[in-house]
Amino acid sequence: MALKGAEIMKRLPKTNCKECGYATCFAFAMKLATGGAKLEDCPYLAPEVKVELEAAMAPPIKRVTIGVGETALVIGEEEVMFRHEKTFFHEPGIAILISDKENDSDIEKKIKDIKELHFERIGKELKINLLALSFESGDKTKFETLVKKAYETTDFALILICNNIDVLLSAAALCADRKPLVYPITKENIDLAIPKLKELRTPAGVKGESIEEIVSLTSTLKEAGVEEIVLDPGSKNLKEGIRDQTFIRRAALKKGFRPLGYPTITFPCFMYQDKFKEALAAAAFITKYAGIIVISQVDKHFLFPLLVQRFNIYTDPRRPMTVEEKVYEISKPNEYSPILISTNYALDFFIVSGAIEEANIPAYLCIKDTGGIGVMAAWTSGKFNGEAIADFFKKYGIENKVKHRKLIIPGVAKKLKDELEEELPDWEIIFGPLEGSDIPKFLSEGWKE
Amino acid sequence: MKYEAPLEKYPVNIREAVLGKGEKAIKIGGENTFPFHFFEGSLPDPPGLALEVLDIQPENWSHWVLEPFQDVVSDPVSWAKKCVDVFGAEILCLRLLSTDPMGKDASPKQAAVIAKKVADAIDVPLIVWGTGTEEKDSRVLTEVARLCSGKNLLLGPALKGNYEEIAQIALEHGHAIVAQASMDVNLTKELNIALCKFFPPEKIVLDTTSSALGYGLEYTFSIIENVKQIGLINRDNMMQMPILADFGGECWRSKEAKESKEQGILWEAITGITFLLAGANLLILRHPDTLKLIKEMISEKK
């Protein structure tokens, strides 16, 4: 729970010595509360007060890192229940389940397929984050072979899933420097697990049959010095999952309840046989608070929509996805090339510019700053109406760029045409197609120099 | 530390809207909590799931979504019946695309006759949708409202420029309306306030306009979630109408949905479940498999 400045103030020396660099203790306290200053800056803070304040000022949901290096997954440190209140920070990790019961060649193919998956959206790579290796064979050697294979032939972060604690811990030792998530730590095995978890310094995936049960487990782990914890409240389906995820996040954020202040793991792969339902459950957990989502599918047609959804939901709503306002010259246009205009909403830009490139007709693409909102919303709010576009024309000297007087506007902007005919009387205003995919055809058939 | 489930109670209900007439009438809304929060509140009405019917042959529809309707696309009445009888749709949305002034520009009368035929042929609630062209829509929906008097259709979209005409005629002939304001919480509220001066709020469904997965899904998600939060937590009674999300067409228009049938269904279904989680009470879907999938998913036992 973030502490308020006034509460921090109570614990400070109140001498206003200024050695922290602030005029008063109160100013320092306010700065601490918003994360702009560090406790270390106060030389007179009693050590026990420092420890206490540090604990109280820690993020309500702990940051947990699974894996190492570039492929490490960082989750936790979320601050809100609803993304419009601020933003969601750390995208949940998508893990793909591999069982040691599958035969060697299937496993090999699966790993190869996963490695070859490559998705991109608006210049950003969309990644599968983890391999979840599951002990189902009952054969320790088989499990260890699988773990070694994943460890040696890929650089994915790993989750080890094994109900036999001895097998689990010895497998963890095989890949400890990869910092795998060791799962499940339960009330039955926790005492056995603690010494090894501390020795290997790997994060612990705690599983209970209920939230109450995981509360006592995380408290025990914390006392023993195991700090990196991921929670599984044992939800069996979508509805239980939404309930449990909501309770855990609320308890952490709104009640400052530390024993639940950790990211979570969910298992759509065990909830649903039907892969479509599994995908929908995964989508629901992306939306509602999971830190890790384990799924069974490698098929790109299942993974891609999920990864795009994760990308969308974790986009920062405080910063609309935009591109720069300017006149983009695509494929070296000349003074007879067509002129199109659209908003600086990143998706509109990528659709239209991609389509122009596809048509292979050089063109000027005018991108008007609309604060990252699309055509209709921007029109409604006056950022993409006749007047705004006429100003844009003046600002960028469009009239001097071409010899013709034809402007192509988005097909959806029905009322914009009339407005523009008034604002830009010399210009012929032409509706572009309604769908981006029709732009190539429109340009190649319709554009006469 | 002792754990107590952090339950939250909100002292208000989202309004309950009734669509259609008779035995097959459907109620939507009525909840006093967030979606799927059965553990702390009541959600009396499951979300309404509608399938689309067009009054003209679809153009540029992806093969995957045309396939189930191949035999009926030339006749809206057969199309509607197939949606109900074969695909189990409990609500239909008839789009009067023929009236588009930029397209066929069919007369309000012609369109209304089709709407009447479709409405008479089915017993489930019917949404009748214009083309979003304010002036034409108000003439078209006026004809529809008259000809289908008393059927309690859901007419839309009522926009800033034509809500008065549409709401007035809906009131006279016993229909409900969809109030549409594009992607903006304040515009949504303004329109509702204006409407509620003469139109009963329980006959309004909100549409904040919807984007597809990958094409602005997050905007729609957050606006629906925000409107619902303002209604439930801030108890703003101008924001307590059930919410419509109309995205089936948006999804299937994308190149990603056209790529494969499975990816297309998921494109639409993932968009749908995301909006349901935001708080949508009524979805307009395009593919019958999506309808089936979402229906099974939300009706599973607790």
mmCIF file of C-alpha atoms in Angstrom, chain A residues 30-190:
data_model
loop_
_atom_site.group_PDB
_atom_site.id
_atom_site.type_symbol
_atom_site.label_atom_id
_atom_site.label_comp_id
_atom_site.label_asym_id
_atom_site.label_seq_id
_atom_site.Cartn_x
_atom_site.Cartn_y
_atom_site.Cartn_z
ATOM 1 C CA MET A 30 5.838 14.243 0.196
ATOM 2 C CA LYS A 31 8.589 13.447 -2.271
ATOM 3 C CA LEU A 32 9.048 9.987 -0.750
ATOM 4 C CA ALA A 33 5.361 9.286 -1.084
ATOM 5 C CA THR A 34 5.413 9.903 -4.821
ATOM 6 C CA GLY A 35 8.617 7.935 -5.354
ATOM 7 C CA GLY A 36 10.759 10.990 -6.115
ATOM 8 C CA ALA A 37 13.171 10.580 -3.180
ATOM 9 C CA LYS A 38 14.931 7.723 -1.397
ATOM 10 C CA LEU A 39 14.904 6.876 2.319
ATOM 11 C CA GLU A 40 18.718 6.706 2.229
ATOM 12 C CA ASP A 41 18.793 10.466 1.681
ATOM 13 C CA CYS A 42 17.843 11.005 5.325
ATOM 14 C CA PRO A 43 20.980 10.399 7.413
ATOM 15 C CA TYR A 44 19.139 10.455 10.752
ATOM 16 C CA LEU A 45 16.546 7.781 10.160
ATOM 17 C CA ALA A 46 16.648 5.064 12.831
ATOM 18 C CA PRO A 47 17.385 1.664 11.212
ATOM 19 C CA GLU A 48 14.226 0.052 12.559
ATOM 20 C CA VAL A 49 12.138 2.946 11.209
ATOM 21 C CA LYS A 50 13.845 2.591 7.858
ATOM 22 C CA VAL A 51 12.964 -1.111 7.692
ATOM 23 C CA GLU A 52 9.402 -0.360 8.699
ATOM 24 C CA LEU A 53 8.973 2.413 6.157
ATOM 25 C CA GLU A 54 10.592 0.357 3.427
ATOM 26 C CA ALA A 55 8.120 -2.438 4.033
ATOM 27 C CA ALA A 56 5.197 -0.019 4.118
ATOM 28 C CA MET A 57 6.298 1.761 0.962
ATOM 29 C CA ALA A 58 6.964 -1.394 -1.055
ATOM 30 C CA PRO A 59 4.671 -1.868 -4.039
ATOM 31 C CA PRO A 60 1.449 -3.627 -2.975
ATOM 32 C CA ILE A 61 2.063 -6.383 -5.505
ATOM 33 C CA LYS A 62 5.614 -7.627 -5.467
ATOM 34 C CA ARG A 63 7.720 -7.673 -8.597
ATOM 35 C CA VAL A 64 8.746 -11.222 -9.489
ATOM 36 C CA THR A 65 11.261 -12.239 -12.126
ATOM 37 C CA ILE A 66 11.267 -15.687 -13.701
ATOM 38 C CA GLY A 67 14.139 -16.591 -15.951
ATOM 39 C CA VAL A 68 17.268 -14.603 -16.641
ATOM 40 C CA GLY A 69 18.676 -12.209 -19.207
ATOM 41 C CA GLU A 70 16.715 -10.937 -22.156
ATOM 42 C CA THR A 71 14.046 -13.613 -21.991
ATOM 43 C CA ALA A 72 13.318 -13.131 -18.294
ATOM 44 C CA LEU A 73 9.666 -12.512 -17.446
ATOM 45 C CA VAL A 74 8.942 -9.683 -15.036
ATOM 46 C CA ILE A 75 5.470 -9.628 -13.482
ATOM 47 C CA GLY A 76 3.765 -7.972 -10.533
ATOM 48 C CA GLU A 77 3.864 -4.324 -9.426
ATOM 49 C CA GLU A 78 0.384 -3.688 -10.783
ATOM 50 C CA GLU A 79 -1.356 -0.666 -9.319
ATOM 51 C CA VAL A 80 -4.967 -0.632 -10.515
ATOM 52 C CA MET A 81 -8.091 -2.758 -10.892
ATOM 53 C CA PHE A 82 -9.188 -1.014 -14.098
ATOM 54 C CA ARG A 83 -6.747 -0.102 -16.808
ATOM 55 C CA HIS A 84 -8.393 3.280 -17.452
ATOM 56 C CA GLU A 85 -7.477 4.320 -13.894
ATOM 57 C CA LYS A 86 -3.809 4.347 -14.878
ATOM 58 C CA THR A 87 -2.468 1.420 -16.876
ATOM 59 C CA PHE A 88 -1.550 -2.220 -16.469
ATOM 60 C CA PHE A 89 2.227 -2.443 -16.334
ATOM 61 C CA HIS A 90 3.639 -5.930 -16.869
ATOM 62 C CA GLU A 91 2.152 -8.117 -19.547
ATOM 63 C CA PRO A 92 1.308 -11.569 -18.208
ATOM 64 C CA GLY A 93 3.629 -14.326 -19.350
ATOM 65 C CA ILE A 94 2.181 -16.817 -21.799
ATOM 66 C CA ALA A 95 3.484 -20.309 -21.057
ATOM 67 C CA ILE A 96 3.117 -23.383 -23.230
ATOM 68 C CA LEU A 97 2.590 -26.691 -21.515
ATOM 69 C CA ILE A 98 4.824 -29.636 -22.428
ATOM 70 C CA SER A 99 4.303 -32.967 -20.694
ATOM 71 C CA ASP A 100 7.068 -35.518 -20.174
ATOM 72 C CA LYS A 101 4.479 -38.111 -21.149
ATOM 73 C CA GLU A 102 4.627 -36.998 -24.759
ATOM 74 C CA ASN A 103 7.111 -38.995 -26.785
ATOM 75 C CA ASP A 104 10.533 -37.628 -27.622
ATOM 76 C CA SER A 105 9.873 -36.731 -31.206
ATOM 77 C CA ASP A 106 6.623 -34.944 -30.315
ATOM 78 C CA ILE A 107 8.416 -32.971 -27.643
ATOM 79 C CA GLU A 108 11.185 -32.114 -30.019
ATOM 80 C CA LYS A 109 8.730 -30.953 -32.656
ATOM 81 C CA LYS A 110 6.778 -28.911 -30.135
ATOM 82 C CA ILE A 111 9.874 -27.139 -28.902
ATOM 83 C CA LYS A 112 10.972 -26.505 -32.455
ATOM 84 C CA ASP A 113 7.528 -25.118 -33.362
ATOM 85 C CA ILE A 114 7.491 -22.855 -30.332
ATOM 86 C CA LYS A 115 10.942 -21.541 -31.160
ATOM 87 C CA GLU A 116 9.865 -20.790 -34.686
ATOM 88 C CA LEU A 117 6.746 -18.849 -33.699
ATOM 89 C CA HIS A 118 7.144 -15.233 -34.596
ATOM 90 C CA PHE A 119 4.488 -12.588 -34.255
ATOM 91 C CA GLU A 120 4.653 -8.891 -34.803
ATOM 92 C CA ARG A 121 2.252 -5.992 -34.362
ATOM 93 C CA ILE A 122 2.971 -2.325 -35.059
ATOM 94 C CA GLY A 123 6.667 -2.970 -35.033
ATOM 95 C CA LYS A 124 6.595 -4.785 -31.723
ATOM 96 C CA GLU A 125 7.444 -8.452 -31.318
ATOM 97 C CA LEU A 126 4.732 -10.450 -29.542
ATOM 98 C CA LYS A 127 6.370 -13.203 -27.560
ATOM 99 C CA ILE A 128 5.616 -16.500 -25.934
ATOM 100 C CA ASN A 129 7.459 -16.205 -22.628
ATOM 101 C CA LEU A 130 7.717 -19.549 -20.920
ATOM 102 C CA LEU A 131 7.739 -23.300 -21.283
ATOM 103 C CA ALA A 132 5.749 -25.081 -18.578
ATOM 104 C CA LEU A 133 7.270 -28.539 -18.145
ATOM 105 C CA SER A 134 4.918 -31.008 -16.554
ATOM 106 C CA PHE A 135 5.738 -34.253 -14.746
ATOM 107 C CA GLU A 136 3.040 -36.722 -15.718
ATOM 108 C CA SER A 137 5.051 -39.818 -16.644
ATOM 109 C CA GLY A 138 5.841 -40.876 -13.087
ATOM 110 C CA ASP A 139 9.390 -41.397 -14.294
ATOM 111 C CA LYS A 140 11.962 -39.072 -12.809
ATOM 112 C CA THR A 141 14.460 -39.668 -15.609
ATOM 113 C CA LYS A 142 11.919 -38.711 -18.242
ATOM 114 C CA PHE A 143 11.116 -35.474 -16.477
ATOM 115 C CA GLU A 144 14.754 -34.577 -16.041
ATOM 116 C CA THR A 145 15.414 -35.328 -19.704
ATOM 117 C CA LEU A 146 12.627 -32.924 -20.645
ATOM 118 C CA VAL A 147 13.914 -30.245 -18.287
ATOM 119 C CA LYS A 148 17.442 -30.593 -19.638
ATOM 120 C CA LYS A 149 16.219 -30.435 -23.195
ATOM 121 C CA ALA A 150 14.261 -27.244 -22.578
ATOM 122 C CA TYR A 151 17.132 -25.777 -20.604
ATOM 123 C CA GLU A 152 19.831 -26.631 -23.100
ATOM 124 C CA THR A 153 18.077 -26.109 -26.420
ATOM 125 C CA THR A 154 16.012 -22.993 -25.706
ATOM 126 C CA ASP A 155 16.418 -19.790 -23.779
ATOM 127 C CA PHE A 156 12.785 -19.581 -22.624
ATOM 128 C CA ALA A 157 12.029 -18.931 -18.972
ATOM 129 C CA LEU A 158 10.836 -22.185 -17.401
ATOM 130 C CA ILE A 159 8.065 -23.386 -15.119
ATOM 131 C CA LEU A 160 8.535 -26.801 -13.523
ATOM 132 C CA ILE A 161 5.253 -28.506 -12.661
ATOM 133 C CA CYS A 162 5.597 -31.649 -10.570
ATOM 134 C CA ASN A 163 3.567 -33.093 -7.720
ATOM 135 C CA ASN A 164 6.486 -35.126 -6.385
ATOM 136 C CA ILE A 165 8.526 -32.699 -4.327
ATOM 137 C CA ASP A 166 11.782 -34.668 -4.545
ATOM 138 C CA VAL A 167 11.587 -34.867 -8.310
ATOM 139 C CA LEU A 168 10.577 -31.209 -8.481
ATOM 140 C CA LEU A 169 13.492 -29.995 -6.392
ATOM 141 C CA SER A 170 16.078 -32.089 -8.138
ATOM 142 C CA ALA A 171 14.798 -30.887 -11.509
ATOM 143 C CA ALA A 172 14.994 -27.307 -10.203
ATOM 144 C CA ALA A 173 18.627 -27.908 -9.296
ATOM 145 C CA LEU A 174 19.312 -28.857 -12.943
ATOM 146 C CA CYS A 175 18.283 -25.455 -14.212
ATOM 147 C CA ALA A 176 18.532 -23.239 -11.138
ATOM 148 C CA ASP A 177 20.663 -20.649 -12.902
ATOM 149 C CA ARG A 178 17.741 -20.141 -15.319
ATOM 150 C CA LYS A 179 15.632 -19.105 -12.289
ATOM 151 C CA PRO A 180 12.667 -21.397 -13.044
ATOM 152 C CA LEU A 181 9.302 -21.094 -11.313
ATOM 153 C CA VAL A 182 9.057 -24.138 -9.037
ATOM 154 C CA TYR A 183 5.454 -25.326 -8.800
ATOM 155 C CA PRO A 184 3.429 -26.369 -6.846
ATOM 156 C CA ILE A 185 4.526 -25.494 -3.344
ATOM 157 C CA THR A 186 1.662 -26.722 -1.157
ATOM 158 C CA LYS A 187 0.876 -27.143 2.500
ATOM 159 C CA GLU A 188 2.055 -30.760 2.238
ATOM 160 C CA ASN A 189 5.494 -30.063 0.801
ATOM 161 C CA ILE A 190 6.359 -26.567 1.971
#
